[in-house]
mmCIF file of C-alpha atoms and ligand atoms in Angstrom:
data_model
loop_
_atom_site.group_PDB
_atom_site.id
_atom_site.type_symbol
_atom_site.label_atom_id
_atom_site.label_comp_id
_atom_site.label_asym_id
_atom_site.label_seq_id
_atom_site.Cartn_x
_atom_site.Cartn_y
_atom_site.Cartn_z
ATOM 1 C CA MET A 243 35.194 45.305 -103.651
ATOM 2 C CA ILE A 244 36.236 45.260 -106.991
ATOM 3 C CA THR A 245 36.209 47.925 -109.141
ATOM 4 C CA ASN A 246 35.186 48.331 -112.894
ATOM 5 C CA LYS A 247 37.749 48.905 -115.228
ATOM 6 C CA LEU A 248 37.360 49.469 -118.563
ATOM 7 C CA ASN A 249 36.934 45.806 -119.615
ATOM 8 C CA PHE A 250 38.229 44.321 -122.579
ATOM 9 C CA THR A 251 38.114 41.031 -121.620
ATOM 10 C CA VAL A 252 35.875 38.497 -123.282
ATOM 11 C CA GLY A 253 33.287 38.155 -121.047
ATOM 12 C CA PRO A 254 31.435 38.926 -119.105
ATOM 13 C CA VAL A 255 31.933 42.587 -121.074
ATOM 14 C CA GLN A 256 30.483 46.381 -120.647
ATOM 15 C CA SER A 257 26.572 46.316 -121.408
ATOM 16 C CA SER A 258 24.853 49.235 -122.555
ATOM 17 C CA ASP A 259 22.864 51.657 -120.788
ATOM 18 C CA ALA A 260 19.396 50.261 -120.993
ATOM 19 C CA VAL A 261 20.226 46.502 -120.028
ATOM 20 C CA ARG A 262 22.167 47.935 -117.013
ATOM 21 C CA GLU A 263 19.410 49.488 -115.885
ATOM 22 C CA LEU A 264 17.360 46.895 -116.140
ATOM 23 C CA GLY A 265 19.164 45.034 -113.494
ATOM 24 C CA SER A 266 18.545 47.405 -111.315
ATOM 25 C CA GLU A 267 14.305 46.795 -111.639
ATOM 26 C CA GLN A 268 12.537 43.923 -109.402
ATOM 27 C CA VAL A 269 13.121 40.374 -110.580
ATOM 28 C CA PRO A 270 9.285 39.974 -111.343
ATOM 29 C CA TYR A 271 6.990 36.653 -111.514
ATOM 30 C CA PHE A 272 7.489 34.726 -114.566
ATOM 31 C CA ARG A 273 4.778 32.712 -114.792
ATOM 32 C CA THR A 274 2.826 35.052 -116.585
ATOM 33 C CA PRO A 275 1.739 35.046 -120.607
ATOM 34 C CA GLU A 276 3.693 38.781 -120.641
ATOM 35 C CA PHE A 277 6.936 36.498 -119.403
ATOM 36 C CA SER A 278 5.777 34.216 -122.174
ATOM 37 C CA GLU A 279 5.223 36.364 -124.922
ATOM 38 C CA LEU A 280 9.283 37.984 -124.035
ATOM 39 C CA MET A 281 9.899 34.369 -124.338
ATOM 40 C CA PHE A 282 8.624 34.314 -127.637
ATOM 41 C CA GLU A 283 10.572 37.068 -128.923
ATOM 42 C CA ASN A 284 13.765 35.945 -127.567
ATOM 43 C CA GLU A 285 13.500 32.801 -129.622
ATOM 44 C CA ARG A 286 11.964 35.102 -132.530
ATOM 45 C CA LEU A 287 14.894 36.833 -133.186
ATOM 46 C CA MET A 288 17.737 34.086 -132.049
ATOM 47 C CA LYS A 289 16.467 32.848 -135.047
ATOM 48 C CA ALA A 290 16.250 35.458 -137.242
ATOM 49 C CA PHE A 291 19.745 36.398 -135.966
ATOM 50 C CA THR A 292 21.507 32.813 -136.699
ATOM 51 C CA LYS A 293 19.273 32.369 -139.912
ATOM 52 C CA ALA A 294 17.942 29.109 -138.338
ATOM 53 C CA ASP A 295 15.480 26.706 -140.237
ATOM 54 C CA GLU A 296 11.972 28.425 -140.034
ATOM 55 C CA ASN A 297 10.997 25.150 -137.741
ATOM 56 C CA ALA A 298 14.780 25.456 -136.022
ATOM 57 C CA ARG A 299 13.010 25.739 -131.916
ATOM 58 C CA VAL A 300 15.471 27.817 -129.700
ATOM 59 C CA CYS A 301 16.216 26.708 -125.809
ATOM 60 C CA PHE A 302 17.503 29.196 -123.249
ATOM 61 C CA MET A 303 19.343 27.158 -120.460
ATOM 62 C CA THR A 304 20.030 28.744 -117.115
ATOM 63 C CA GLY A 305 23.522 28.630 -116.915
ATOM 64 C CA SER A 306 26.850 28.982 -118.865
ATOM 65 C CA GLY A 307 27.932 28.479 -121.699
ATOM 66 C CA THR A 308 28.986 24.590 -120.394
ATOM 67 C CA ALA A 309 26.075 23.281 -119.680
ATOM 68 C CA SER A 310 24.435 23.943 -123.544
ATOM 69 C CA MET A 311 27.802 22.077 -124.201
ATOM 70 C CA GLU A 312 26.868 19.573 -122.217
ATOM 71 C CA ALA A 313 23.166 19.950 -122.973
ATOM 72 C CA ALA A 314 23.924 19.402 -126.724
ATOM 73 C CA VAL A 315 25.959 16.299 -125.877
ATOM 74 C CA ALA A 316 24.103 14.674 -123.649
ATOM 75 C CA ASN A 317 20.717 14.953 -125.602
ATOM 76 C CA CYS A 318 22.346 14.813 -129.552
ATOM 77 C CA PHE A 319 24.503 12.211 -129.289
ATOM 78 C CA THR A 320 24.362 7.733 -128.140
ATOM 79 C CA GLN A 321 26.391 4.971 -127.768
ATOM 80 C CA GLU A 322 25.241 4.436 -131.565
ATOM 81 C CA ASP A 323 27.601 7.400 -132.758
ATOM 82 C CA LYS A 324 30.887 7.604 -134.007
ATOM 83 C CA VAL A 325 31.862 11.252 -133.519
ATOM 84 C CA LEU A 326 34.835 13.664 -133.942
ATOM 85 C CA VAL A 327 36.119 16.690 -132.102
ATOM 86 C CA ILE A 328 37.886 19.180 -133.260
ATOM 87 C CA ASN A 329 40.357 20.116 -129.450
ATOM 88 C CA GLY A 330 42.168 23.588 -130.938
ATOM 89 C CA GLY A 331 42.448 24.660 -127.173
ATOM 90 C CA SER A 332 41.199 24.939 -124.113
ATOM 91 C CA PHE A 333 37.250 24.945 -125.375
ATOM 92 C CA GLY A 334 37.837 21.717 -127.515
ATOM 93 C CA HIS A 335 39.767 19.804 -124.725
ATOM 94 C CA ARG A 336 35.936 20.353 -122.916
ATOM 95 C CA PHE A 337 34.085 18.627 -125.501
ATOM 96 C CA GLU A 338 36.432 15.839 -125.625
ATOM 97 C CA GLU A 339 35.704 15.741 -121.849
ATOM 98 C CA LEU A 340 31.916 15.304 -122.122
ATOM 99 C CA VAL A 341 31.751 12.978 -125.044
ATOM 100 C CA GLU A 342 33.729 10.756 -122.512
ATOM 101 C CA ILE A 343 31.859 11.025 -119.565
ATOM 102 C CA TYR A 344 28.615 10.302 -122.028
ATOM 103 C CA ASP A 345 30.565 7.304 -123.034
ATOM 104 C CA ILE A 346 29.896 8.407 -126.522
ATOM 105 C CA PRO A 347 32.412 6.923 -129.129
ATOM 106 C CA HIS A 348 34.600 9.371 -130.422
ATOM 107 C CA THR A 349 37.745 10.365 -132.440
ATOM 108 C CA THR A 350 40.134 13.549 -130.828
ATOM 109 C CA ILE A 351 41.366 15.611 -134.265
ATOM 110 C CA HIS A 352 44.764 17.609 -132.000
ATOM 111 C CA LEU A 353 45.383 20.904 -133.178
ATOM 112 C CA GLU A 354 48.510 23.178 -132.031
ATOM 113 C CA MET A 355 48.587 25.929 -130.571
ATOM 114 C CA GLY A 356 46.725 29.181 -132.824
ATOM 115 C CA LYS A 357 46.438 26.562 -135.479
ATOM 116 C CA ALA A 358 43.595 26.523 -138.088
ATOM 117 C CA LEU A 359 41.906 22.917 -138.948
ATOM 118 C CA THR A 360 43.247 22.160 -142.194
ATOM 119 C CA ARG A 361 41.230 20.277 -144.960
ATOM 120 C CA GLU A 362 43.946 17.235 -145.183
ATOM 121 C CA GLN A 363 43.648 16.915 -141.636
ATOM 122 C CA LEU A 364 39.561 16.517 -141.995
ATOM 123 C CA TYR A 365 39.426 14.820 -144.842
ATOM 124 C CA ALA A 366 41.679 11.817 -143.067
ATOM 125 C CA TYR A 367 38.203 10.851 -141.877
ATOM 126 C CA ASP A 368 35.878 11.136 -144.740
ATOM 127 C CA GLY A 369 33.705 8.185 -145.669
ATOM 128 C CA GLN A 370 34.814 6.366 -142.738
ATOM 129 C CA GLY A 371 31.232 6.585 -141.031
ATOM 130 C CA TYR A 372 31.510 9.362 -138.603
ATOM 131 C CA THR A 373 28.038 10.400 -137.629
ATOM 132 C CA GLY A 374 28.601 13.459 -135.669
ATOM 133 C CA LEU A 375 31.368 16.655 -135.647
ATOM 134 C CA LEU A 376 31.571 19.324 -132.585
ATOM 135 C CA VAL A 377 33.303 21.917 -133.400
ATOM 136 C CA ASN A 378 34.040 25.281 -131.193
ATOM 137 C CA VAL A 379 33.823 27.495 -133.738
ATOM 138 C CA HIS A 380 35.998 30.178 -132.508
ATOM 139 C CA GLU A 381 38.152 28.395 -130.075
ATOM 140 C CA THR A 382 38.219 31.455 -127.868
ATOM 141 C CA SER A 383 41.514 30.224 -125.828
ATOM 142 C CA THR A 384 44.000 30.343 -128.808
ATOM 143 C CA GLY A 385 41.786 32.895 -130.435
ATOM 144 C CA VAL A 386 40.956 31.115 -134.059
ATOM 145 C CA HIS A 387 38.269 30.995 -136.223
ATOM 146 C CA TYR A 388 37.664 28.018 -137.867
ATOM 147 C CA ASP A 389 36.854 27.247 -141.398
ATOM 148 C CA ILE A 390 32.849 26.344 -140.763
ATOM 149 C CA GLU A 391 32.619 26.223 -144.988
ATOM 150 C CA MET A 392 34.826 24.071 -145.009
ATOM 151 C CA ILE A 393 33.410 21.937 -141.664
ATOM 152 C CA SER A 394 30.375 22.339 -143.057
ATOM 153 C CA ASP A 395 30.970 20.704 -146.443
ATOM 154 C CA PHE A 396 32.496 17.660 -145.218
ATOM 155 C CA CYS A 397 29.923 17.237 -143.088
ATOM 156 C CA LYS A 398 26.829 17.946 -145.461
ATOM 157 C CA LYS A 399 29.430 14.889 -147.906
ATOM 158 C CA ASN A 400 29.202 12.877 -144.920
ATOM 159 C CA GLY A 401 25.591 12.945 -144.091
ATOM 160 C CA ILE A 402 27.608 14.016 -140.375
ATOM 161 C CA PHE A 403 25.258 16.193 -137.280
ATOM 162 C CA LEU A 404 26.928 19.038 -136.688
ATOM 163 C CA ILE A 405 27.018 20.555 -133.793
ATOM 164 C CA VAL A 406 28.481 24.465 -133.331
ATOM 165 C CA ASP A 407 29.681 26.020 -130.534
ATOM 166 C CA ALA A 408 29.358 30.117 -131.596
ATOM 167 C CA ILE A 409 29.550 30.794 -128.014
ATOM 168 C CA SER A 410 31.840 33.512 -128.571
ATOM 169 C CA SER A 411 31.506 33.967 -132.625
ATOM 170 C CA PHE A 412 27.864 34.833 -132.532
ATOM 171 C CA LEU A 413 27.315 38.706 -133.074
ATOM 172 C CA CYS A 414 30.835 38.650 -134.483
ATOM 173 C CA ASP A 415 31.366 36.740 -137.610
ATOM 174 C CA GLU A 416 28.752 35.766 -139.706
ATOM 175 C CA PHE A 417 26.950 32.271 -139.559
ATOM 176 C CA ASP A 418 24.178 31.028 -141.482
ATOM 177 C CA MET A 419 22.746 28.174 -139.681
ATOM 178 C CA LYS A 420 20.333 27.080 -142.310
ATOM 179 C CA ALA A 421 23.028 27.109 -145.158
ATOM 180 C CA LEU A 422 25.872 25.759 -143.456
ATOM 181 C CA GLY A 423 23.574 22.655 -142.677
ATOM 182 C CA ALA A 424 24.369 23.263 -138.322
ATOM 183 C CA SER A 425 21.633 21.138 -136.440
ATOM 184 C CA VAL A 426 22.743 22.858 -132.966
ATOM 185 C CA MET A 427 24.616 26.120 -132.273
ATOM 186 C CA ILE A 428 25.166 27.300 -129.253
ATOM 187 C CA THR A 429 25.936 31.047 -127.668
ATOM 188 C CA GLY A 430 26.130 32.619 -123.827
ATOM 189 C CA SER A 431 24.428 36.012 -122.586
ATOM 190 C CA GLN A 432 28.240 36.997 -121.333
ATOM 191 C CA LYS A 433 30.128 37.137 -124.500
ATOM 192 C CA ALA A 434 28.632 39.623 -127.862
ATOM 193 C CA LEU A 435 24.976 40.002 -126.469
ATOM 194 C CA ALA A 436 26.912 41.639 -123.876
ATOM 195 C CA CYS A 437 24.470 40.564 -120.672
ATOM 196 C CA PRO A 438 24.945 39.133 -117.215
ATOM 197 C CA PRO A 439 26.179 35.082 -117.045
ATOM 198 C CA GLY A 440 23.350 33.060 -116.256
ATOM 199 C CA ILE A 441 22.044 32.126 -119.348
ATOM 200 C CA SER A 442 23.441 29.996 -123.015
ATOM 201 C CA ILE A 443 21.077 29.188 -125.859
ATOM 202 C CA ILE A 444 20.716 26.684 -128.126
ATOM 203 C CA VAL A 445 19.516 26.617 -131.448
ATOM 204 C CA LEU A 446 18.100 23.016 -133.153
ATOM 205 C CA ALA A 447 17.671 22.694 -136.467
ATOM 206 C CA PRO A 448 14.155 20.130 -136.898
ATOM 207 C CA ASN A 449 16.573 17.276 -137.410
ATOM 208 C CA ALA A 450 17.896 18.606 -134.045
ATOM 209 C CA VAL A 451 15.041 18.842 -132.243
ATOM 210 C CA GLU A 452 13.781 15.408 -133.418
ATOM 211 C CA ARG A 453 16.720 13.799 -131.861
ATOM 212 C CA VAL A 454 16.271 15.066 -128.742
ATOM 213 C CA TYR A 455 13.163 13.267 -128.673
ATOM 214 C CA ALA A 456 13.828 10.241 -129.525
ATOM 215 C CA ASN A 457 17.287 10.242 -127.193
ATOM 216 C CA LYS A 458 16.815 9.229 -123.138
ATOM 217 C CA PRO A 459 20.026 11.280 -121.127
ATOM 218 C CA LYS A 460 20.615 10.576 -118.275
ATOM 219 C CA CYS A 461 19.846 13.940 -116.603
ATOM 220 C CA MET A 462 16.914 15.614 -116.141
ATOM 221 C CA TYR A 463 17.982 19.691 -115.986
ATOM 222 C CA LEU A 464 19.783 19.599 -118.810
ATOM 223 C CA ASP A 465 17.279 17.199 -120.359
ATOM 224 C CA LEU A 466 15.742 19.245 -123.703
ATOM 225 C CA LYS A 467 12.827 17.545 -124.205
ATOM 226 C CA LEU A 468 11.565 19.502 -120.879
ATOM 227 C CA ALA A 469 13.151 22.719 -122.461
ATOM 228 C CA LEU A 470 11.221 21.830 -125.646
ATOM 229 C CA LYS A 471 8.010 21.065 -124.217
ATOM 230 C CA ASN A 472 8.077 23.589 -121.867
ATOM 231 C CA GLY A 473 8.642 26.639 -124.372
ATOM 232 C CA GLU A 474 5.988 25.580 -126.799
ATOM 233 C CA ARG A 475 3.817 27.843 -124.671
ATOM 234 C CA GLY A 476 7.370 30.494 -124.046
ATOM 235 C CA GLN A 477 8.349 29.170 -120.076
ATOM 236 C CA THR A 478 10.963 27.263 -119.009
ATOM 237 C CA PRO A 479 10.844 23.749 -116.794
ATOM 238 C CA PHE A 480 12.324 25.004 -114.021
ATOM 239 C CA THR A 481 12.839 29.109 -112.870
ATOM 240 C CA PRO A 482 15.265 30.598 -114.911
ATOM 241 C CA ALA A 483 17.753 33.342 -115.114
ATOM 242 C CA VAL A 484 14.355 35.622 -115.400
ATOM 243 C CA ALA A 485 16.696 38.990 -114.789
ATOM 244 C CA THR A 486 18.935 38.125 -117.460
ATOM 245 C CA LEU A 487 16.039 36.922 -120.586
ATOM 246 C CA ARG A 488 14.502 40.461 -119.926
ATOM 247 C CA GLN A 489 18.042 41.713 -119.964
ATOM 248 C CA ILE A 490 18.921 39.474 -123.284
ATOM 249 C CA ASN A 491 14.989 40.763 -124.804
ATOM 250 C CA VAL A 492 16.041 44.309 -124.786
ATOM 251 C CA ARG A 493 19.520 43.839 -126.147
ATOM 252 C CA LEU A 494 18.041 41.755 -128.826
ATOM 253 C CA LYS A 495 15.593 44.370 -129.528
ATOM 254 C CA GLU A 496 18.687 46.972 -129.654
ATOM 255 C CA ILE A 497 20.244 45.322 -131.952
ATOM 256 C CA GLU A 498 16.957 44.671 -134.608
ATOM 257 C CA ALA A 499 16.516 48.394 -134.330
ATOM 258 C CA ALA A 500 20.172 49.268 -135.094
ATOM 259 C CA GLY A 501 20.360 47.163 -137.987
ATOM 260 C CA GLY A 502 20.129 43.312 -137.259
ATOM 261 C CA VAL A 503 22.779 41.048 -137.528
ATOM 262 C CA GLU A 504 24.774 42.356 -139.935
ATOM 263 C CA ALA A 505 24.976 45.328 -138.143
ATOM 264 C CA GLU A 506 26.001 44.351 -135.157
ATOM 265 C CA ILE A 507 28.986 41.914 -136.734
ATOM 266 C CA LYS A 508 29.880 45.206 -138.519
ATOM 267 C CA ARG A 509 30.051 47.623 -135.580
ATOM 268 C CA ILE A 510 32.186 44.989 -134.283
ATOM 269 C CA ALA A 511 34.307 44.087 -136.898
ATOM 270 C CA ASP A 512 35.052 47.724 -137.096
ATOM 271 C CA LEU A 513 36.099 48.104 -133.641
ATOM 272 C CA ALA A 514 38.702 44.745 -134.332
ATOM 273 C CA GLU A 515 40.195 46.001 -137.117
ATOM 274 C CA ASP A 516 41.208 49.926 -135.748
ATOM 275 C CA PHE A 517 42.346 48.297 -132.619
ATOM 276 C CA ARG A 518 44.926 45.968 -134.917
ATOM 277 C CA LYS A 519 46.026 48.647 -137.613
ATOM 278 C CA GLN A 520 47.072 50.303 -134.102
ATOM 279 C CA ILE A 521 48.448 47.399 -131.913
ATOM 280 C CA ILE A 522 51.302 46.711 -135.139
ATOM 281 C CA GLU A 523 53.195 49.134 -133.878
ATOM 282 C CA LEU A 524 54.140 47.640 -130.375
ATOM 283 C CA PRO A 525 56.292 45.042 -129.624
ATOM 284 C CA PHE A 526 53.841 42.200 -129.900
ATOM 285 C CA GLU A 527 53.099 39.429 -132.117
ATOM 286 C CA ILE A 528 49.520 38.101 -132.916
ATOM 287 C CA ILE A 529 49.362 34.494 -132.586
ATOM 288 C CA SER A 530 46.428 33.219 -134.512
ATOM 289 C CA ASP A 531 46.046 32.106 -138.062
ATOM 290 C CA SER A 532 42.740 32.750 -138.496
ATOM 291 C CA MET A 533 41.038 35.261 -136.160
ATOM 292 C CA SER A 534 37.069 35.799 -134.856
ATOM 293 C CA ASN A 535 36.523 39.420 -134.785
ATOM 294 C CA CYS A 536 35.811 38.875 -131.746
ATOM 295 C CA VAL A 537 39.598 38.842 -130.242
ATOM 296 C CA THR A 538 42.753 39.222 -130.585
ATOM 297 C CA PRO A 539 45.459 36.848 -129.030
ATOM 298 C CA LEU A 540 48.824 38.555 -128.436
ATOM 299 C CA HIS A 541 51.503 37.105 -127.941
ATOM 300 C CA PRO A 542 54.110 39.754 -125.875
ATOM 301 C CA LYS A 543 57.826 39.706 -127.444
ATOM 302 C CA ASN A 544 59.850 40.877 -123.976
ATOM 303 C CA VAL A 545 57.996 40.236 -120.921
ATOM 304 C CA SER A 546 54.978 37.889 -119.679
ATOM 305 C CA ALA A 547 51.901 38.080 -120.824
ATOM 306 C CA TYR A 548 50.160 37.230 -117.626
ATOM 307 C CA ASP A 549 52.552 40.838 -116.490
ATOM 308 C CA ILE A 550 51.081 43.101 -118.712
ATOM 309 C CA PHE A 551 47.665 41.637 -117.196
ATOM 310 C CA THR A 552 48.505 42.990 -113.946
ATOM 311 C CA ILE A 553 49.826 45.748 -114.485
ATOM 312 C CA LEU A 554 46.898 47.208 -116.997
ATOM 313 C CA LYS A 555 44.796 45.931 -113.996
ATOM 314 C CA ASP A 556 46.579 47.764 -110.875
ATOM 315 C CA GLU A 557 48.125 51.046 -112.632
ATOM 316 C CA TYR A 558 45.850 51.594 -115.928
ATOM 317 C CA ASP A 559 42.009 50.175 -114.744
ATOM 318 C CA ILE A 560 42.218 48.460 -118.044
ATOM 319 C CA TRP A 561 41.050 44.645 -117.979
ATOM 320 C CA ILE A 562 42.411 42.353 -120.697
ATOM 321 C CA CYS A 563 42.077 38.953 -120.777
ATOM 322 C CA PRO A 564 44.513 36.680 -119.101
ATOM 323 C CA ASN A 565 45.150 32.828 -120.516
ATOM 324 C CA GLY A 566 45.467 30.105 -118.497
ATOM 325 C CA GLY A 567 47.849 27.267 -118.371
ATOM 326 C CA ASP A 568 50.993 26.954 -119.622
ATOM 327 C CA MET A 569 50.005 30.152 -122.082
ATOM 328 C CA ALA A 570 49.528 32.416 -119.382
ATOM 329 C CA ASP A 571 53.426 34.261 -119.283
ATOM 330 C CA LYS A 572 52.939 33.703 -123.466
ATOM 331 C CA VAL A 573 49.280 34.689 -124.511
ATOM 332 C CA PHE A 574 46.898 37.772 -123.712
ATOM 333 C CA ARG A 575 43.582 38.291 -125.507
ATOM 334 C CA VAL A 576 42.088 42.095 -126.171
ATOM 335 C CA GLY A 577 37.907 41.688 -127.036
ATOM 336 C CA HIS A 578 36.437 43.284 -129.102
ATOM 337 C CA ILE A 579 32.972 42.184 -128.071
ATOM 338 C CA GLY A 580 30.734 44.303 -125.480
ATOM 339 C CA TYR A 581 30.014 47.914 -125.038
ATOM 340 C CA LEU A 582 33.580 49.676 -126.214
ATOM 341 C CA THR A 583 34.259 52.109 -129.003
ATOM 342 C CA LYS A 584 37.177 53.262 -131.106
ATOM 343 C CA GLU A 585 38.282 55.520 -127.985
ATOM 344 C CA ASP A 586 38.672 52.835 -126.107
ATOM 345 C CA ASN A 587 41.028 50.867 -127.862
ATOM 346 C CA LYS A 588 42.575 54.248 -128.118
ATOM 347 C CA ARG A 589 42.594 54.216 -124.058
ATOM 348 C CA LEU A 590 44.462 50.668 -124.218
ATOM 349 C CA ILE A 591 46.853 51.947 -126.523
ATOM 350 C CA ASP A 592 48.089 55.085 -125.126
ATOM 351 C CA ALA A 593 48.481 52.900 -121.953
ATOM 352 C CA LEU A 594 50.229 50.481 -123.908
ATOM 353 C CA LYS A 595 52.675 53.102 -124.938
ATOM 354 C CA ASP A 596 52.920 54.452 -122.261
ATOM 355 C CA MET A 597 54.216 50.972 -120.704
ATOM 356 C CA GLN A 598 56.744 51.152 -123.275
ATOM 357 C CA ARG A 599 58.696 54.507 -122.105
ATOM 358 C CA ARG A 600 58.687 52.911 -118.725
ATOM 359 C CA ASN A 601 60.041 49.830 -120.443
ATOM 360 C CA LEU A 602 57.327 47.550 -119.144
ATOM 361 C CA LEU A 603 57.117 45.749 -122.822
HETATM 362 C C1 PLP B 907 33.243 31.119 -122.984
HETATM 363 C C2 PLP B 907 33.116 30.096 -123.566
HETATM 364 C C3 PLP B 907 32.300 29.162 -123.703
HETATM 365 C C4 PLP B 907 31.589 28.892 -122.235
HETATM 366 O O1 PLP B 907 32.039 29.048 -121.160
HETATM 367 P P1 PLP B 907 31.377 29.501 -119.812
HETATM 368 O O2 PLP B 907 32.448 29.554 -118.778
HETATM 369 O O3 PLP B 907 30.815 28.144 -119.621
HETATM 370 O O4 PLP B 907 30.230 30.530 -119.885
HETATM 371 C C5 PLP B 907 32.502 27.505 -124.437
HETATM 372 N N1 PLP B 907 32.906 27.410 -125.361
HETATM 373 C C6 PLP B 907 34.048 28.963 -125.977
HETATM 374 C C7 PLP B 907 34.487 29.117 -127.207
HETATM 375 C C8 PLP B 907 33.566 29.893 -125.329
HETATM 376 O O5 PLP B 907 34.318 31.028 -125.563
#
């Protein structure tokens, strides 16, 4: 039995009371005009919050964020494409694995851990016939937020079809899909949307909708033609995570009522700033050279990052986000998404100060 702890991870994160209350209700039957209305409202609000083109479409996929990453690659690219993949950590690596599985010709730009993509690195591929680019605008594993304006300019100049995984950046950092000329934007239910996991969301610009209809991917569940066709009547091809879609609806309306996407970005940015101001008193180094408001990646100077995660969990009832693989001992991350307050930040800072007094840092 896992008891609930104060949650500073990057997902699943804490939900609002209204979202949690909905989770206790019976799951309704969904092939109804009422559920279609709810789905149309979800589509409208997602388009507004991503600043998508008025003719953009939104697919709600049952599956975690990776399902939508896979759907985007499988439905938007073919063997005729030549794709650039930005790989600065485990989520960039995932895009690289996907283009390999789907036999999409590609070149990968490998970045050093914690380093942003530079103009020189990107423009080495200028004018070389690339047709697509895959990027995780916030590489959550290292906490690096890439310069999306620079990437957008490069793609516009080269006529490149831009797919942006904004799974952990949506609602945390400014993102104007239409101005950036992004063709596809992906996010998920369990990051800053602060709902249970189970749904990921793909926003398709009109040129992406065209590509989807022209393509024949070798998959059924992730075939976006089915999702788009059913979406015209506010439905999905298969039984979706109905409960999570209802929670997303409540949450999107909460954000709208509180001032929309700008207000939510500001709320998260304020929490991140409040935390970062206090963390400098402690023996940690911020490892990213360009951060999202979503998360602060920290390198403890004296002890194992994973030990800090375990002690906070077992002795202070707090979850921070550990890193995997060869970063496990070097880096941990503190998320600023979900239903958190500055008082919660203080509780974490106090716990870390107490660990310092006990010579555990
Ligand atoms: C969380 C996340 C994903 C998706 O992970 P899932 O576990 O499949 O939900 C993808 N990309 C980024 C950048 C993420 O932060």
